[in-house]
Amino acid sequence: MSKKNASRGFTLVELLVTIGIVGILTVIGLPAMRDTLERNSVSGQVNTFIGALRFARSEAIKRGLTIKMCRAVGAESATTPACTTGGGNASPGWATGWIVFIDRNDNGTMDATDILLRAQEEMTSSGGILGGAGNVVFLFRPNGMLAASGASQFTFKSKSQDSAQERRVCVSTQGRARIAASATTSCTDTDV
């Protein structure tokens, strides 16, 4: 009676071919994966920003009070976070974070008597959230309208500063925000 030795496993050639194929697929797939991750990061930042705007607007309507949303550095860790003035149109802009609060004494700053509703930490994966020179604060009136006149626009940049990954958000005087068709679209109050 003869005994057959059944071999199992891969030969060295099969293993090298498999490793070569995996290497080629990795080289081809990594750039697409990087683009996808950047696109998703920018989309997440856009959604977080629009969510904060909608939250501030709904709180103004619900409470019948003026609600303020402003840029803030270190908002999540400060005992009494403060609004950051200027720099809304320079990188990193709004990516430093923001706060939404009830300004009880209407002095335009976050005081101990004010009520903090939400604080957004710095978006470290952002290449910047840039608005116009005057886009450093939103004041939502009790009717949901913004106190400022004219539409605002914000450009969300990727960490790599790839212009193909940029997104634009338009905010109307009615307090409504939308994502523009492209990052080069100009925002007017009639198209929001």
Short mmCIF file of N, CA and C in Angstrom, two decimals:
data_model
loop_
_atom_site.label_atom_id
_atom_site.label_comp_id
_atom_site.label_asym_id
_atom_site.label_seq_id
_atom_site.Cartn_x
_atom_site.Cartn_y
_atom_site.Cartn_z
N MET A 1 0.83 -1.16 0.00
CA MET A 1 0.00 0.00 0.00
C MET A 1 0.89 1.23 0.00
N SER A 2 0.66 2.07 -0.98
CA SER A 2 1.49 3.28 -1.06
C SER A 2 0.76 4.45 -0.40
N LYS A 3 1.55 5.21 0.24
CA LYS A 3 1.02 6.36 0.96
C LYS A 3 1.34 7.62 0.17
N LYS A 4 0.30 8.42 -0.14
CA LYS A 4 0.51 9.67 -0.87
C LYS A 4 0.70 10.81 0.12
N ASN A 5 1.70 11.59 -0.15
CA ASN A 5 1.91 12.80 0.66
C ASN A 5 1.24 13.97 -0.05
N ALA A 6 0.17 14.43 0.53
CA ALA A 6 -0.53 15.58 -0.05
C ALA A 6 0.12 16.86 0.46
N SER A 7 0.56 17.70 -0.46
CA SER A 7 1.14 18.98 -0.06
C SER A 7 0.05 20.03 -0.01
N ARG A 8 0.24 20.89 0.94
CA ARG A 8 -0.69 22.00 1.09
C ARG A 8 0.12 23.28 1.20
N GLY A 9 -0.52 24.39 0.80
CA GLY A 9 0.15 25.68 0.92
C GLY A 9 0.48 26.27 -0.43
N PHE A 10 1.25 27.34 -0.39
CA PHE A 10 1.63 28.07 -1.60
C PHE A 10 3.10 27.82 -1.90
N THR A 11 3.38 27.84 -3.18
CA THR A 11 4.79 27.79 -3.57
C THR A 11 5.35 29.20 -3.45
N LEU A 12 6.64 29.31 -3.47
CA LEU A 12 7.29 30.61 -3.38
C LEU A 12 6.89 31.51 -4.55
N VAL A 13 6.77 30.94 -5.73
CA VAL A 13 6.39 31.71 -6.91
C VAL A 13 4.97 32.26 -6.75
N GLU A 14 4.05 31.42 -6.29
CA GLU A 14 2.67 31.88 -6.09
C GLU A 14 2.61 33.01 -5.05
N LEU A 15 3.38 32.89 -4.00
CA LEU A 15 3.42 33.92 -2.97
C LEU A 15 3.96 35.24 -3.52
N LEU A 16 5.04 35.19 -4.30
CA LEU A 16 5.62 36.40 -4.88
C LEU A 16 4.67 37.06 -5.87
N VAL A 17 3.97 36.27 -6.67
CA VAL A 17 2.99 36.83 -7.61
C VAL A 17 1.86 37.52 -6.84
N THR A 18 1.38 36.90 -5.79
CA THR A 18 0.31 37.49 -4.98
C THR A 18 0.76 38.80 -4.34
N ILE A 19 1.95 38.82 -3.77
CA ILE A 19 2.48 40.05 -3.17
C ILE A 19 2.65 41.13 -4.23
N GLY A 20 3.09 40.78 -5.42
CA GLY A 20 3.24 41.74 -6.52
C GLY A 20 1.90 42.35 -6.92
N ILE A 21 0.87 41.52 -7.02
CA ILE A 21 -0.46 42.01 -7.40
C ILE A 21 -1.01 42.94 -6.31
N VAL A 22 -0.85 42.56 -5.05
CA VAL A 22 -1.31 43.41 -3.95
C VAL A 22 -0.57 44.75 -3.97
N GLY A 23 0.73 44.72 -4.24
CA GLY A 23 1.51 45.96 -4.32
C GLY A 23 1.04 46.87 -5.43
N ILE A 24 0.77 46.32 -6.59
CA ILE A 24 0.29 47.11 -7.73
C ILE A 24 -1.07 47.73 -7.42
N LEU A 25 -1.98 46.93 -6.85
CA LEU A 25 -3.30 47.45 -6.51
C LEU A 25 -3.22 48.55 -5.45
N THR A 26 -2.29 48.41 -4.52
CA THR A 26 -2.10 49.44 -3.49
C THR A 26 -1.62 50.74 -4.10
N VAL A 27 -0.65 50.67 -4.99
CA VAL A 27 -0.12 51.87 -5.64
C VAL A 27 -1.20 52.56 -6.46
N ILE A 28 -2.04 51.80 -7.10
CA ILE A 28 -3.13 52.38 -7.91
C ILE A 28 -4.22 52.96 -7.00
N GLY A 29 -4.54 52.28 -5.91
CA GLY A 29 -5.67 52.66 -5.07
C GLY A 29 -5.41 53.74 -4.04
N LEU A 30 -4.17 53.94 -3.61
CA LEU A 30 -3.89 54.92 -2.55
C LEU A 30 -4.26 56.36 -2.90
N PRO A 31 -3.92 56.86 -4.09
CA PRO A 31 -4.33 58.24 -4.40
C PRO A 31 -5.85 58.43 -4.39
N ALA A 32 -6.57 57.44 -4.92
CA ALA A 32 -8.03 57.54 -4.91
C ALA A 32 -8.56 57.49 -3.48
N MET A 33 -7.93 56.70 -2.65
CA MET A 33 -8.34 56.60 -1.25
C MET A 33 -8.08 57.93 -0.53
N ARG A 34 -6.94 58.55 -0.79
CA ARG A 34 -6.60 59.84 -0.19
C ARG A 34 -7.63 60.90 -0.59
N ASP A 35 -7.97 60.93 -1.89
CA ASP A 35 -8.97 61.90 -2.37
C ASP A 35 -10.32 61.67 -1.69
N THR A 36 -10.69 60.41 -1.56
CA THR A 36 -11.97 60.09 -0.91
C THR A 36 -11.96 60.53 0.55
N LEU A 37 -10.87 60.28 1.25
CA LEU A 37 -10.78 60.70 2.65
C LEU A 37 -10.84 62.21 2.79
N GLU A 38 -10.15 62.94 1.91
CA GLU A 38 -10.19 64.42 1.96
C GLU A 38 -11.58 64.94 1.64
N ARG A 39 -12.22 64.36 0.62
CA ARG A 39 -13.56 64.78 0.24
C ARG A 39 -14.53 64.55 1.41
N ASN A 40 -14.41 63.40 2.07
CA ASN A 40 -15.27 63.10 3.21
C ASN A 40 -14.99 64.03 4.39
N SER A 41 -13.73 64.38 4.60
CA SER A 41 -13.37 65.30 5.67
C SER A 41 -14.00 66.68 5.44
N VAL A 42 -13.88 67.19 4.22
CA VAL A 42 -14.47 68.49 3.88
C VAL A 42 -15.99 68.43 4.00
N SER A 43 -16.60 67.34 3.53
CA SER A 43 -18.05 67.19 3.64
C SER A 43 -18.50 67.18 5.10
N GLY A 44 -17.74 66.51 5.95
CA GLY A 44 -18.06 66.49 7.38
C GLY A 44 -17.99 67.87 8.00
N GLN A 45 -16.98 68.66 7.60
CA GLN A 45 -16.85 70.02 8.11
C GLN A 45 -18.01 70.89 7.65
N VAL A 46 -18.39 70.75 6.38
CA VAL A 46 -19.53 71.50 5.84
C VAL A 46 -20.80 71.14 6.61
N ASN A 47 -21.03 69.86 6.82
CA ASN A 47 -22.23 69.42 7.52
C ASN A 47 -22.25 69.90 8.97
N THR A 48 -21.10 69.90 9.63
CA THR A 48 -21.02 70.39 11.01
C THR A 48 -21.33 71.88 11.08
N PHE A 49 -20.78 72.64 10.15
CA PHE A 49 -21.00 74.09 10.11
C PHE A 49 -22.46 74.42 9.83
N ILE A 50 -23.03 73.78 8.81
CA ILE A 50 -24.44 74.02 8.48
C ILE A 50 -25.33 73.58 9.64
N GLY A 51 -24.98 72.48 10.28
CA GLY A 51 -25.75 72.02 11.44
C GLY A 51 -25.74 73.04 12.57
N ALA A 52 -24.59 73.67 12.80
CA ALA A 52 -24.50 74.70 13.85
C ALA A 52 -25.34 75.92 13.48
N LEU A 53 -25.30 76.32 12.21
CA LEU A 53 -26.13 77.45 11.77
C LEU A 53 -27.62 77.14 11.96
N ARG A 54 -28.02 75.95 11.57
CA ARG A 54 -29.43 75.56 11.70
C ARG A 54 -29.84 75.47 13.17
N PHE A 55 -28.93 74.97 13.99
CA PHE A 55 -29.20 74.90 15.43
C PHE A 55 -29.41 76.30 16.01
N ALA A 56 -28.50 77.22 15.68
CA ALA A 56 -28.60 78.59 16.20
C ALA A 56 -29.90 79.25 15.74
N ARG A 57 -30.24 79.06 14.49
CA ARG A 57 -31.48 79.65 13.95
C ARG A 57 -32.71 79.06 14.65
N SER A 58 -32.74 77.75 14.81
CA SER A 58 -33.90 77.12 15.44
C SER A 58 -34.02 77.52 16.92
N GLU A 59 -32.88 77.68 17.60
CA GLU A 59 -32.91 78.13 19.00
C GLU A 59 -33.45 79.56 19.10
N ALA A 60 -33.08 80.41 18.15
CA ALA A 60 -33.58 81.79 18.16
C ALA A 60 -35.10 81.80 18.01
N ILE A 61 -35.60 80.98 17.10
CA ILE A 61 -37.05 80.91 16.87
C ILE A 61 -37.74 80.29 18.08
N LYS A 62 -37.19 79.18 18.57
CA LYS A 62 -37.80 78.46 19.69
C LYS A 62 -37.84 79.29 20.97
N ARG A 63 -36.75 79.97 21.27
CA ARG A 63 -36.65 80.73 22.52
C ARG A 63 -37.17 82.16 22.41
N GLY A 64 -37.33 82.64 21.16
CA GLY A 64 -37.77 84.02 20.97
C GLY A 64 -36.71 85.02 21.41
N LEU A 65 -35.43 84.63 21.27
CA LEU A 65 -34.31 85.47 21.69
C LEU A 65 -33.30 85.58 20.56
N THR A 66 -32.41 86.56 20.67
CA THR A 66 -31.31 86.67 19.72
C THR A 66 -30.22 85.68 20.12
N ILE A 67 -29.81 84.86 19.17
CA ILE A 67 -28.77 83.86 19.40
C ILE A 67 -27.56 84.25 18.57
N LYS A 68 -26.40 84.15 19.19
CA LYS A 68 -25.16 84.54 18.52
C LYS A 68 -24.31 83.31 18.24
N MET A 69 -23.74 83.27 17.04
CA MET A 69 -22.76 82.24 16.68
C MET A 69 -21.53 82.99 16.19
N CYS A 70 -20.38 82.72 16.82
CA CYS A 70 -19.17 83.43 16.44
C CYS A 70 -17.96 82.50 16.47
N ARG A 71 -16.92 82.92 15.75
CA ARG A 71 -15.65 82.17 15.78
C ARG A 71 -15.06 82.25 17.17
N ALA A 72 -14.45 81.17 17.61
CA ALA A 72 -13.81 81.15 18.92
C ALA A 72 -12.65 80.16 18.90
N VAL A 73 -11.57 80.53 19.54
CA VAL A 73 -10.40 79.65 19.64
C VAL A 73 -10.44 78.97 21.00
N GLY A 74 -10.29 77.66 21.03
CA GLY A 74 -10.30 76.92 22.29
C GLY A 74 -11.65 76.90 22.96
N ALA A 75 -12.72 76.96 22.17
CA ALA A 75 -14.08 77.06 22.71
C ALA A 75 -14.46 75.87 23.58
N GLU A 76 -14.00 74.68 23.24
CA GLU A 76 -14.43 73.49 23.96
C GLU A 76 -13.76 73.34 25.32
N SER A 77 -12.63 74.03 25.53
CA SER A 77 -11.91 73.86 26.80
C SER A 77 -11.99 75.08 27.71
N ALA A 78 -12.41 76.22 27.20
CA ALA A 78 -12.45 77.44 28.01
C ALA A 78 -13.66 77.44 28.94
N THR A 79 -13.48 77.99 30.14
CA THR A 79 -14.59 78.11 31.08
C THR A 79 -15.62 79.09 30.53
N THR A 80 -15.16 80.24 30.09
CA THR A 80 -16.02 81.22 29.42
C THR A 80 -15.37 81.53 28.08
N PRO A 81 -15.76 80.79 27.03
CA PRO A 81 -15.15 81.03 25.72
C PRO A 81 -15.48 82.42 25.20
N ALA A 82 -14.59 82.97 24.40
CA ALA A 82 -14.78 84.32 23.87
C ALA A 82 -14.79 84.29 22.35
N CYS A 83 -15.53 85.21 21.78
CA CYS A 83 -15.56 85.35 20.32
C CYS A 83 -14.22 85.90 19.85
N THR A 84 -13.77 85.41 18.71
CA THR A 84 -12.54 85.88 18.10
C THR A 84 -12.91 86.92 17.06
N THR A 85 -12.30 88.07 17.11
CA THR A 85 -12.60 89.11 16.14
C THR A 85 -11.64 89.05 14.98
N GLY A 86 -12.12 89.41 13.81
CA GLY A 86 -11.28 89.45 12.61
C GLY A 86 -10.83 88.08 12.17
N GLY A 87 -10.13 88.04 11.06
CA GLY A 87 -9.54 86.80 10.58
C GLY A 87 -10.48 85.80 9.97
N GLY A 88 -11.73 86.18 9.72
CA GLY A 88 -12.67 85.25 9.12
C GLY A 88 -12.34 84.91 7.68
N ASN A 89 -11.55 85.77 7.03
CA ASN A 89 -11.21 85.53 5.63
C ASN A 89 -9.77 85.06 5.47
N ALA A 90 -9.07 84.80 6.57
CA ALA A 90 -7.70 84.30 6.51
C ALA A 90 -7.65 82.90 7.13
N SER A 91 -6.80 82.06 6.60
CA SER A 91 -6.71 80.68 7.08
C SER A 91 -6.18 80.66 8.51
N PRO A 92 -6.72 79.87 9.42
CA PRO A 92 -7.72 78.83 9.24
C PRO A 92 -9.16 79.31 9.36
N GLY A 93 -9.38 80.59 9.68
CA GLY A 93 -10.73 81.13 9.73
C GLY A 93 -11.60 80.43 10.76
N TRP A 94 -12.78 80.02 10.35
CA TRP A 94 -13.75 79.39 11.24
C TRP A 94 -13.33 77.99 11.67
N ALA A 95 -12.29 77.43 11.06
CA ALA A 95 -11.83 76.09 11.45
C ALA A 95 -11.25 76.08 12.86
N THR A 96 -11.00 77.26 13.44
CA THR A 96 -10.51 77.32 14.83
C THR A 96 -11.59 76.95 15.83
N GLY A 97 -12.83 76.90 15.38
CA GLY A 97 -13.96 76.56 16.24
C GLY A 97 -14.93 77.71 16.35
N TRP A 98 -16.05 77.46 17.02
CA TRP A 98 -17.06 78.50 17.21
C TRP A 98 -17.92 78.16 18.42
N ILE A 99 -18.67 79.17 18.83
CA ILE A 99 -19.61 78.99 19.94
C ILE A 99 -20.97 79.53 19.52
N VAL A 100 -22.01 78.94 20.09
CA VAL A 100 -23.39 79.41 19.91
C VAL A 100 -23.90 79.70 21.32
N PHE A 101 -24.38 80.92 21.54
CA PHE A 101 -24.81 81.28 22.89
C PHE A 101 -25.91 82.32 22.88
N ILE A 102 -26.58 82.43 24.03
CA ILE A 102 -27.58 83.47 24.26
C ILE A 102 -26.86 84.63 24.92
N ASP A 103 -26.86 85.78 24.24
CA ASP A 103 -26.20 86.98 24.77
C ASP A 103 -27.23 87.74 25.59
N ARG A 104 -27.38 87.37 26.85
CA ARG A 104 -28.44 87.92 27.70
C ARG A 104 -28.36 89.43 27.88
N ASN A 105 -27.16 89.99 27.96
CA ASN A 105 -27.05 91.43 28.17
C ASN A 105 -26.77 92.18 26.86
N ASP A 106 -26.85 91.51 25.75
CA ASP A 106 -26.68 92.10 24.41
C ASP A 106 -25.44 92.97 24.27
N ASN A 107 -24.34 92.54 24.86
CA ASN A 107 -23.11 93.32 24.72
C ASN A 107 -22.18 92.74 23.65
N GLY A 108 -22.61 91.67 23.01
CA GLY A 108 -21.84 91.10 21.90
C GLY A 108 -20.71 90.18 22.31
N THR A 109 -20.52 89.96 23.60
CA THR A 109 -19.46 89.05 24.06
C THR A 109 -20.04 88.00 24.99
N MET A 110 -19.34 86.90 25.10
CA MET A 110 -19.75 85.82 25.99
C MET A 110 -19.31 86.16 27.41
N ASP A 111 -20.29 86.36 28.30
CA ASP A 111 -20.03 86.70 29.70
C ASP A 111 -20.49 85.54 30.59
N ALA A 112 -20.21 85.67 31.87
CA ALA A 112 -20.63 84.65 32.83
C ALA A 112 -22.15 84.55 32.92
N THR A 113 -22.87 85.63 32.59
CA THR A 113 -24.34 85.62 32.66
C THR A 113 -24.98 85.02 31.41
N ASP A 114 -24.21 84.86 30.35
CA ASP A 114 -24.74 84.32 29.10
C ASP A 114 -24.83 82.80 29.17
N ILE A 115 -25.64 82.24 28.30
CA ILE A 115 -25.84 80.79 28.28
C ILE A 115 -25.18 80.21 27.03
N LEU A 116 -24.19 79.36 27.24
CA LEU A 116 -23.52 78.68 26.14
C LEU A 116 -24.39 77.51 25.70
N LEU A 117 -24.77 77.50 24.43
CA LEU A 117 -25.60 76.43 23.91
C LEU A 117 -24.78 75.34 23.23
N ARG A 118 -23.72 75.74 22.56
CA ARG A 118 -22.89 74.77 21.84
C ARG A 118 -21.51 75.34 21.61
N ALA A 119 -20.49 74.48 21.71
CA ALA A 119 -19.11 74.87 21.42
C ALA A 119 -18.51 73.85 20.46
N GLN A 120 -17.91 74.33 19.40
CA GLN A 120 -17.26 73.46 18.41
C GLN A 120 -15.75 73.57 18.58
N GLU A 121 -15.10 72.44 18.73
CA GLU A 121 -13.64 72.44 18.86
C GLU A 121 -12.99 72.71 17.51
N GLU A 122 -11.71 72.97 17.55
CA GLU A 122 -10.95 73.24 16.33
C GLU A 122 -10.99 72.03 15.41
N MET A 123 -11.14 72.28 14.13
CA MET A 123 -11.15 71.21 13.13
C MET A 123 -9.73 71.04 12.60
N THR A 124 -8.98 70.17 13.23
CA THR A 124 -7.56 70.02 12.91
C THR A 124 -7.33 69.40 11.54
N SER A 125 -8.32 68.71 11.00
CA SER A 125 -8.15 68.11 9.67
C SER A 125 -8.55 69.06 8.56
N SER A 126 -8.85 70.31 8.91
CA SER A 126 -9.29 71.30 7.93
C SER A 126 -8.13 72.10 7.37
N GLY A 127 -8.26 72.48 6.10
CA GLY A 127 -7.31 73.40 5.49
C GLY A 127 -7.76 74.83 5.66
N GLY A 128 -8.92 75.03 6.28
CA GLY A 128 -9.44 76.36 6.53
C GLY A 128 -10.90 76.48 6.14
N ILE A 129 -11.63 77.29 6.89
CA ILE A 129 -13.01 77.65 6.56
C ILE A 129 -13.01 79.16 6.47
N LEU A 130 -13.03 79.66 5.25
CA LEU A 130 -12.83 81.08 5.01
C LEU A 130 -14.13 81.76 4.58
N GLY A 131 -14.42 82.88 5.23
CA GLY A 131 -15.55 83.71 4.87
C GLY A 131 -15.04 85.07 4.46
N GLY A 132 -15.95 85.97 4.19
CA GLY A 132 -15.55 87.33 3.88
C GLY A 132 -15.00 88.02 5.12
N ALA A 133 -14.48 89.22 4.93
CA ALA A 133 -13.86 89.96 6.04
C ALA A 133 -14.84 90.20 7.18
N GLY A 134 -16.12 90.38 6.88
CA GLY A 134 -17.10 90.66 7.93
C GLY A 134 -17.78 89.43 8.48
N ASN A 135 -17.44 88.27 7.99
CA ASN A 135 -18.12 87.04 8.39
C ASN A 135 -17.49 86.42 9.63
N VAL A 136 -17.56 87.11 10.75
CA VAL A 136 -17.01 86.57 11.99
C VAL A 136 -18.09 86.31 13.03
N VAL A 137 -19.32 86.70 12.75
CA VAL A 137 -20.40 86.50 13.71
C VAL A 137 -21.74 86.40 12.97
N PHE A 138 -22.64 85.58 13.53
CA PHE A 138 -24.01 85.51 13.05
C PHE A 138 -24.91 85.85 14.22
N LEU A 139 -25.80 86.81 14.03
CA LEU A 139 -26.81 87.14 15.03
C LEU A 139 -28.16 86.74 14.47
N PHE A 140 -28.75 85.70 15.04
CA PHE A 140 -30.07 85.25 14.61
C PHE A 140 -31.12 85.92 15.47
N ARG A 141 -32.03 86.62 14.82
CA ARG A 141 -33.13 87.29 15.52
C ARG A 141 -34.19 86.26 15.91
N PRO A 142 -35.14 86.65 16.76
CA PRO A 142 -36.19 85.71 17.18
C PRO A 142 -37.05 85.17 16.02
N ASN A 143 -37.07 85.87 14.89
CA ASN A 143 -37.82 85.38 13.73
C ASN A 143 -36.97 84.47 12.83
N GLY A 144 -35.72 84.21 13.22
CA GLY A 144 -34.84 83.33 12.45
C GLY A 144 -34.00 84.04 11.41
N MET A 145 -34.27 85.33 11.21
CA MET A 145 -33.51 86.10 10.22
C MET A 145 -32.18 86.54 10.83
N LEU A 146 -31.21 86.76 9.95
CA LEU A 146 -29.92 87.28 10.39
C LEU A 146 -29.99 88.79 10.55
N ALA A 147 -29.26 89.32 11.51
CA ALA A 147 -29.24 90.76 11.74
C ALA A 147 -28.48 91.48 10.63
N ALA A 148 -27.52 90.81 10.00
CA ALA A 148 -26.73 91.42 8.92
C ALA A 148 -27.50 91.41 7.61
N SER A 149 -27.10 92.28 6.70
CA SER A 149 -27.75 92.30 5.39
C SER A 149 -26.82 91.69 4.36
N GLY A 150 -27.41 91.06 3.37
CA GLY A 150 -26.62 90.45 2.30
C GLY A 150 -26.24 89.02 2.61
N ALA A 151 -25.98 88.27 1.55
CA ALA A 151 -25.59 86.87 1.69
C ALA A 151 -24.13 86.75 2.10
N SER A 152 -23.84 85.70 2.82
CA SER A 152 -22.46 85.39 3.22
C SER A 152 -22.04 84.12 2.50
N GLN A 153 -20.76 84.00 2.26
CA GLN A 153 -20.26 82.77 1.65
C GLN A 153 -19.01 82.31 2.37
N PHE A 154 -18.87 80.99 2.45
CA PHE A 154 -17.75 80.38 3.14
C PHE A 154 -17.14 79.32 2.23
N THR A 155 -15.83 79.30 2.17
CA THR A 155 -15.12 78.31 1.37
C THR A 155 -14.43 77.35 2.33
N PHE A 156 -14.71 76.07 2.16
CA PHE A 156 -14.13 75.02 2.98
C PHE A 156 -13.00 74.39 2.19
N LYS A 157 -11.80 74.43 2.75
CA LYS A 157 -10.61 73.93 2.06
C LYS A 157 -10.14 72.62 2.69
N SER A 158 -9.53 71.78 1.84
CA SER A 158 -8.98 70.52 2.34
C SER A 158 -7.60 70.77 2.93
N LYS A 159 -7.13 69.83 3.71
CA LYS A 159 -5.81 69.95 4.36
C LYS A 159 -4.70 70.10 3.31
N SER A 160 -4.85 69.43 2.16
CA SER A 160 -3.82 69.49 1.11
C SER A 160 -3.96 70.74 0.23
N GLN A 161 -4.99 71.55 0.49
CA GLN A 161 -5.27 72.76 -0.29
C GLN A 161 -5.58 72.44 -1.76
N ASP A 162 -6.07 71.23 -2.02
CA ASP A 162 -6.46 70.82 -3.37
C ASP A 162 -7.78 71.52 -3.71
N SER A 163 -7.75 72.38 -4.72
CA SER A 163 -8.95 73.16 -5.06
C SER A 163 -10.10 72.27 -5.54
N ALA A 164 -9.80 71.08 -6.02
CA ALA A 164 -10.86 70.17 -6.46
C ALA A 164 -11.70 69.67 -5.28
N GLN A 165 -11.16 69.73 -4.07
CA GLN A 165 -11.87 69.25 -2.89
C GLN A 165 -12.63 70.37 -2.17
N GLU A 166 -12.48 71.61 -2.60
CA GLU A 166 -13.12 72.75 -1.92
C GLU A 166 -14.64 72.70 -2.07
N ARG A 167 -15.32 73.23 -1.06
CA ARG A 167 -16.78 73.36 -1.08
C ARG A 167 -17.13 74.78 -0.65
N ARG A 168 -18.25 75.28 -1.14
CA ARG A 168 -18.72 76.62 -0.76
C ARG A 168 -20.10 76.50 -0.13
N VAL A 169 -20.29 77.25 0.96
CA VAL A 169 -21.58 77.31 1.64
C VAL A 169 -22.08 78.74 1.56
N CYS A 170 -23.34 78.90 1.17
CA CYS A 170 -23.98 80.22 1.08
C CYS A 170 -24.99 80.35 2.22
N VAL A 171 -24.99 81.51 2.88
CA VAL A 171 -25.92 81.79 3.97
C VAL A 171 -26.69 83.05 3.61
N SER A 172 -28.02 82.95 3.56
CA SER A 172 -28.85 84.09 3.19
C SER A 172 -29.20 84.93 4.41
N THR A 173 -29.77 86.12 4.17
CA THR A 173 -30.22 86.97 5.27
C THR A 173 -31.40 86.34 6.01
N GLN A 174 -32.07 85.38 5.37
CA GLN A 174 -33.15 84.66 6.04
C GLN A 174 -32.59 83.65 7.04
N GLY A 175 -31.25 83.50 7.07
CA GLY A 175 -30.63 82.56 8.00
C GLY A 175 -30.52 81.15 7.47
N ARG A 176 -30.83 80.98 6.21
CA ARG A 176 -30.77 79.64 5.60
C ARG A 176 -29.41 79.42 4.95
N ALA A 177 -28.92 78.20 5.08
CA ALA A 177 -27.62 77.85 4.49
C ALA A 177 -27.81 76.75 3.46
N ARG A 178 -26.99 76.80 2.42
CA ARG A 178 -27.01 75.74 1.41
C ARG A 178 -25.60 75.54 0.89
N ILE A 179 -25.37 74.37 0.33
CA ILE A 179 -24.09 74.06 -0.29
C ILE A 179 -24.19 74.47 -1.75
N ALA A 180 -23.25 75.30 -2.21
CA ALA A 180 -23.25 75.79 -3.59
C ALA A 180 -22.84 74.66 -4.54
N ALA A 181 -23.18 74.84 -5.80
CA ALA A 181 -22.87 73.84 -6.82
C ALA A 181 -21.37 73.63 -6.97
N SER A 182 -20.59 74.69 -6.83
CA SER A 182 -19.13 74.56 -6.91
C SER A 182 -18.49 75.57 -5.97
N ALA A 183 -17.20 75.39 -5.72
CA ALA A 183 -16.48 76.28 -4.80
C ALA A 183 -16.25 77.65 -5.40
N THR A 184 -16.51 77.82 -6.69
CA THR A 184 -16.32 79.13 -7.32
C THR A 184 -17.64 79.87 -7.49
N THR A 185 -18.75 79.26 -7.11
CA THR A 185 -20.05 79.89 -7.21
C THR A 185 -20.12 81.09 -6.28
N SER A 186 -20.61 82.21 -6.81
CA SER A 186 -20.80 83.39 -5.98
C SER A 186 -22.18 83.32 -5.35
N CYS A 187 -22.28 83.65 -4.08
CA CYS A 187 -23.54 83.57 -3.36
C CYS A 187 -24.27 84.90 -3.44
N THR A 188 -25.54 84.85 -3.81
CA THR A 188 -26.41 86.02 -3.75
C THR A 188 -27.59 85.67 -2.87
N ASP A 189 -28.25 86.68 -2.34
CA ASP A 189 -29.36 86.44 -1.43
C ASP A 189 -30.54 85.77 -2.11
N THR A 190 -30.63 85.85 -3.43
CA THR A 190 -31.77 85.27 -4.12
C THR A 190 -31.60 83.79 -4.41
N ASP A 191 -30.36 83.28 -4.36
CA ASP A 191 -30.17 81.87 -4.72
C ASP A 191 -30.01 80.94 -3.53
N VAL A 192 -30.21 81.46 -2.31
CA VAL A 192 -30.04 80.60 -1.14
C VAL A 192 -31.37 80.04 -0.72
#
